[in-house]
PDB file of C-alpha atoms in Angstrom:
ATOM      1  CA  LYS A 657      -1.823 -14.837  66.430  1.00  0.00           C
ATOM      2  CA  GLN A 658      -1.433 -18.265  67.847  1.00  0.00           C
ATOM      3  CA  TRP A 659       1.868 -19.872  68.683  1.00  0.00           C
ATOM      4  CA  TYR A 660       2.546 -23.446  67.720  1.00  0.00           C
ATOM      5  CA  GLN A 661       5.506 -25.590  68.586  1.00  0.00           C
ATOM      6  CA  ARG A 662       6.722 -27.959  65.946  1.00  0.00           C
ATOM      7  CA  ARG A 663       9.592 -30.402  65.686  1.00  0.00           C
ATOM      8  CA  VAL A 664      11.759 -30.202  62.620  1.00  0.00           C
ATOM      9  CA  ARG A 665      14.598 -32.722  62.089  1.00  0.00           C
ATOM     10  CA  GLY A 666      15.058 -33.495  65.744  1.00  0.00           C
ATOM     11  CA  PHE A 667      15.035 -29.996  67.243  1.00  0.00           C
ATOM     12  CA  SER A 668      12.280 -27.779  68.494  1.00  0.00           C
ATOM     13  CA  SER A 669      11.449 -24.502  66.872  1.00  0.00           C
ATOM     14  CA  TYR A 670       8.645 -22.084  67.408  1.00  0.00           C
ATOM     15  CA  SER A 671       6.869 -20.472  64.526  1.00  0.00           C
ATOM     16  CA  THR A 672       4.019 -18.071  64.438  1.00  0.00           C
ATOM     17  CA  LEU A 673       1.033 -19.033  62.433  1.00  0.00           C
ATOM     18  CA  GLN A 674      -1.695 -16.515  61.983  1.00  0.00           C
ATOM     19  CA  THR A 675      -5.079 -18.060  62.214  1.00  0.00           C
ATOM     20  CA  ASN A 676      -6.634 -17.317  58.900  1.00  0.00           C
ATOM     21  CA  THR A 677     -10.176 -16.433  59.889  1.00  0.00           C
ATOM     22  CA  LEU A 678     -11.230 -16.201  56.244  1.00  0.00           C
ATOM     23  CA  ALA A 679     -10.243 -19.788  55.583  1.00  0.00           C
ATOM     24  CA  MET A 680     -12.084 -20.891  58.703  1.00  0.00           C
ATOM     25  CA  SER A 681     -15.353 -19.081  58.002  1.00  0.00           C
ATOM     26  CA  LYS A 682     -18.171 -20.578  55.992  1.00  0.00           C
ATOM     27  CA  LEU A 683     -18.843 -19.900  52.350  1.00  0.00           C
ATOM     28  CA  LYS A 684     -22.217 -18.237  51.822  1.00  0.00           C
ATOM     29  CA  GLY A 685     -24.240 -17.114  48.859  1.00  0.00           C
ATOM     30  CA  PHE A 686     -27.365 -15.051  48.291  1.00  0.00           C
ATOM     31  CA  GLY A 687     -29.409 -13.251  45.682  1.00  0.00           C
ATOM     32  CA  PHE A 688     -30.319  -9.596  46.014  1.00  0.00           C
ATOM     33  CA  GLU A 689     -32.579  -6.942  44.550  1.00  0.00           C
ATOM     34  CA  VAL A 690     -32.086  -3.259  45.354  1.00  0.00           C
ATOM     35  CA  PHE A 691     -34.947  -0.763  44.924  1.00  0.00           C
ATOM     36  CA  GLY A 692     -34.819   3.020  44.700  1.00  0.00           C
ATOM     37  CA  LYS A 693     -32.691   5.327  42.592  1.00  0.00           C
ATOM     38  CA  VAL A 694     -30.164   2.667  41.630  1.00  0.00           C
ATOM     39  CA  GLN A 695     -29.997   2.853  37.823  1.00  0.00           C
ATOM     40  CA  GLY A 696     -28.030   5.579  36.064  1.00  0.00           C
ATOM     41  CA  VAL A 697     -26.021   6.337  39.222  1.00  0.00           C
ATOM     42  CA  TYR A 698     -23.069   3.917  38.763  1.00  0.00           C
ATOM     43  CA  PHE A 699     -24.576   1.463  41.259  1.00  0.00           C
ATOM     44  CA  ARG A 700     -23.356  -1.606  39.333  1.00  0.00           C
ATOM     45  CA  GLN A 701     -19.820  -0.215  39.036  1.00  0.00           C
ATOM     46  CA  TYR A 702     -19.594   0.572  42.755  1.00  0.00           C
ATOM     47  CA  THR A 703     -21.107  -2.818  43.563  1.00  0.00           C
ATOM     48  CA  CYS A 704     -18.350  -4.525  41.564  1.00  0.00           C
ATOM     49  CA  GLU A 705     -15.615  -2.451  43.206  1.00  0.00           C
ATOM     50  CA  THR A 706     -16.974  -3.144  46.684  1.00  0.00           C
ATOM     51  CA  ALA A 707     -17.350  -6.858  45.976  1.00  0.00           C
ATOM     52  CA  GLU A 708     -13.777  -7.089  44.678  1.00  0.00           C
ATOM     53  CA  LYS A 709     -12.418  -5.330  47.783  1.00  0.00           C
ATOM     54  CA  LEU A 710     -14.248  -7.847  49.966  1.00  0.00           C
ATOM     55  CA  GLY A 711     -13.307 -10.905  47.899  1.00  0.00           C
ATOM     56  CA  ILE A 712     -16.921 -11.497  46.847  1.00  0.00           C
ATOM     57  CA  VAL A 713     -17.713 -13.246  43.540  1.00  0.00           C
ATOM     58  CA  GLY A 714     -20.914 -13.252  41.488  1.00  0.00           C
ATOM     59  CA  TRP A 715     -22.664 -10.724  39.268  1.00  0.00           C
ATOM     60  CA  VAL A 716     -24.874  -7.630  39.224  1.00  0.00           C
ATOM     61  CA  ALA A 717     -27.263  -6.322  36.560  1.00  0.00           C
ATOM     62  CA  ASN A 718     -29.991  -3.769  35.972  1.00  0.00           C
ATOM     63  CA  SER A 719     -33.477  -5.232  35.814  1.00  0.00           C
ATOM     64  CA  LYS A 720     -36.260  -4.205  33.468  1.00  0.00           C
ATOM     65  CA  ARG A 721     -38.252  -3.186  36.580  1.00  0.00           C
ATOM     66  CA  GLY A 722     -35.789  -0.394  37.395  1.00  0.00           C
ATOM     67  CA  THR A 723     -34.030  -2.284  40.186  1.00  0.00           C
ATOM     68  CA  VAL A 724     -30.564  -3.784  40.455  1.00  0.00           C
ATOM     69  CA  VAL A 725     -30.317  -7.559  40.914  1.00  0.00           C
ATOM     70  CA  GLY A 726     -27.472  -9.975  41.461  1.00  0.00           C
ATOM     71  CA  ILE A 727     -25.869 -12.951  43.126  1.00  0.00           C
ATOM     72  CA  ALA A 728     -23.032 -12.768  45.641  1.00  0.00           C
ATOM     73  CA  GLN A 729     -20.837 -15.506  47.095  1.00  0.00           C
ATOM     74  CA  GLY A 730     -17.923 -15.420  49.499  1.00  0.00           C
ATOM     75  CA  GLN A 731     -16.684 -15.815  53.048  1.00  0.00           C
ATOM     76  CA  GLU A 732     -19.429 -15.375  55.632  1.00  0.00           C
ATOM     77  CA  ASN A 733     -17.914 -12.338  57.381  1.00  0.00           C
ATOM     78  CA  GLU A 734     -17.325 -10.524  54.078  1.00  0.00           C
ATOM     79  CA  ILE A 735     -20.808 -11.438  52.845  1.00  0.00           C
ATOM     80  CA  GLU A 736     -22.283  -9.717  55.913  1.00  0.00           C
ATOM     81  CA  LYS A 737     -20.305  -6.538  55.126  1.00  0.00           C
ATOM     82  CA  PHE A 738     -21.488  -6.681  51.516  1.00  0.00           C
ATOM     83  CA  LYS A 739     -25.140  -7.059  52.565  1.00  0.00           C
ATOM     84  CA  LYS A 740     -24.796  -4.011  54.785  1.00  0.00           C
ATOM     85  CA  TRP A 741     -23.262  -2.048  51.884  1.00  0.00           C
ATOM     86  CA  LEU A 742     -26.167  -3.060  49.602  1.00  0.00           C
ATOM     87  CA  LYS A 743     -28.727  -2.028  52.220  1.00  0.00           C
ATOM     88  CA  GLU A 744     -27.192   1.172  53.571  1.00  0.00           C
ATOM     89  CA  GLU A 745     -24.499   2.632  51.343  1.00  0.00           C
ATOM     90  CA  GLY A 746     -24.570   1.948  47.605  1.00  0.00           C
ATOM     91  CA  SER A 747     -23.026   4.341  45.116  1.00  0.00           C
ATOM     92  CA  PRO A 748     -22.657   8.012  46.097  1.00  0.00           C
ATOM     93  CA  LEU A 749     -25.566   9.170  43.890  1.00  0.00           C
ATOM     94  CA  SER A 750     -27.922   6.280  44.684  1.00  0.00           C
ATOM     95  CA  LYS A 751     -30.911   6.421  47.031  1.00  0.00           C
ATOM     96  CA  ILE A 752     -31.656   2.952  48.365  1.00  0.00           C
ATOM     97  CA  GLU A 753     -35.274   2.474  49.399  1.00  0.00           C
ATOM     98  CA  GLN A 754     -35.232  -1.263  50.008  1.00  0.00           C
ATOM     99  CA  THR A 755     -32.924  -4.241  49.577  1.00  0.00           C
ATOM    100  CA  ASN A 756     -34.289  -7.764  49.392  1.00  0.00           C
ATOM    101  CA  ILE A 757     -31.905 -10.581  50.282  1.00  0.00           C
ATOM    102  CA  GLU A 758     -33.052 -13.907  48.847  1.00  0.00           C
ATOM    103  CA  LYS A 759     -32.054 -17.557  48.788  1.00  0.00           C
ATOM    104  CA  GLU A 760     -29.278 -17.403  51.380  1.00  0.00           C
ATOM    105  CA  THR A 761     -27.327 -20.654  51.210  1.00  0.00           C
ATOM    106  CA  ASP A 762     -24.261 -22.364  52.610  1.00  0.00           C
ATOM    107  CA  LEU A 763     -21.828 -23.336  49.872  1.00  0.00           C
ATOM    108  CA  GLU A 764     -19.237 -26.073  49.517  1.00  0.00           C
ATOM    109  CA  LYS A 765     -17.345 -24.002  46.934  1.00  0.00           C
ATOM    110  CA  LEU A 766     -17.715 -20.760  45.007  1.00  0.00           C
ATOM    111  CA  GLU A 767     -19.538 -20.978  41.685  1.00  0.00           C
ATOM    112  CA  PHE A 768     -17.948 -17.874  40.099  1.00  0.00           C
ATOM    113  CA  ASP A 769     -14.346 -16.784  39.534  1.00  0.00           C
ATOM    114  CA  LYS A 770     -14.887 -13.046  39.961  1.00  0.00           C
ATOM    115  CA  PHE A 771     -17.571 -10.404  40.369  1.00  0.00           C
ATOM    116  CA  THR A 772     -18.886  -8.901  37.123  1.00  0.00           C
ATOM    117  CA  TYR A 773     -21.634  -6.620  35.989  1.00  0.00           C
ATOM    118  CA  MET A 774     -23.854  -7.379  33.078  1.00  0.00           C
ATOM    119  CA  ALA A 775     -24.476  -4.672  30.521  1.00  0.00           C
ATOM    120  CA  ALA A 776     -27.871  -6.051  29.469  1.00  0.00           C
ATOM    121  CA  TYR A 777     -31.096  -5.943  31.448  1.00  0.00           C
ATOM    122  CA  VAL A 778     -32.321  -9.110  33.124  1.00  0.00           C
TER     123      VAL A 778
END
């Protein structure tokens, strides 16, 4: 917390303003592809749930190659947590062999409203 003094109608008052670290961090985006046992183990569902908890937007889908692919966008600190989840955790029944992070970019604004999973293969 940071304390700020402000003047309101001729008298001084103190108010606490929490520094909103989320609002101050950068918006980031990236593409991902996860290899291993990631289809048929609820990986997309858990990816959506994790993304929503972290305030991440984008999408996830199964690929025809047997991997899971997607795009994620959000606050930099939450994006880093999401990358770690994609690389190390995944769904309870998944076995992640490799996660490729691609096209990391800084964003001016988010391009999606929410995080969704696609039912079709891409």
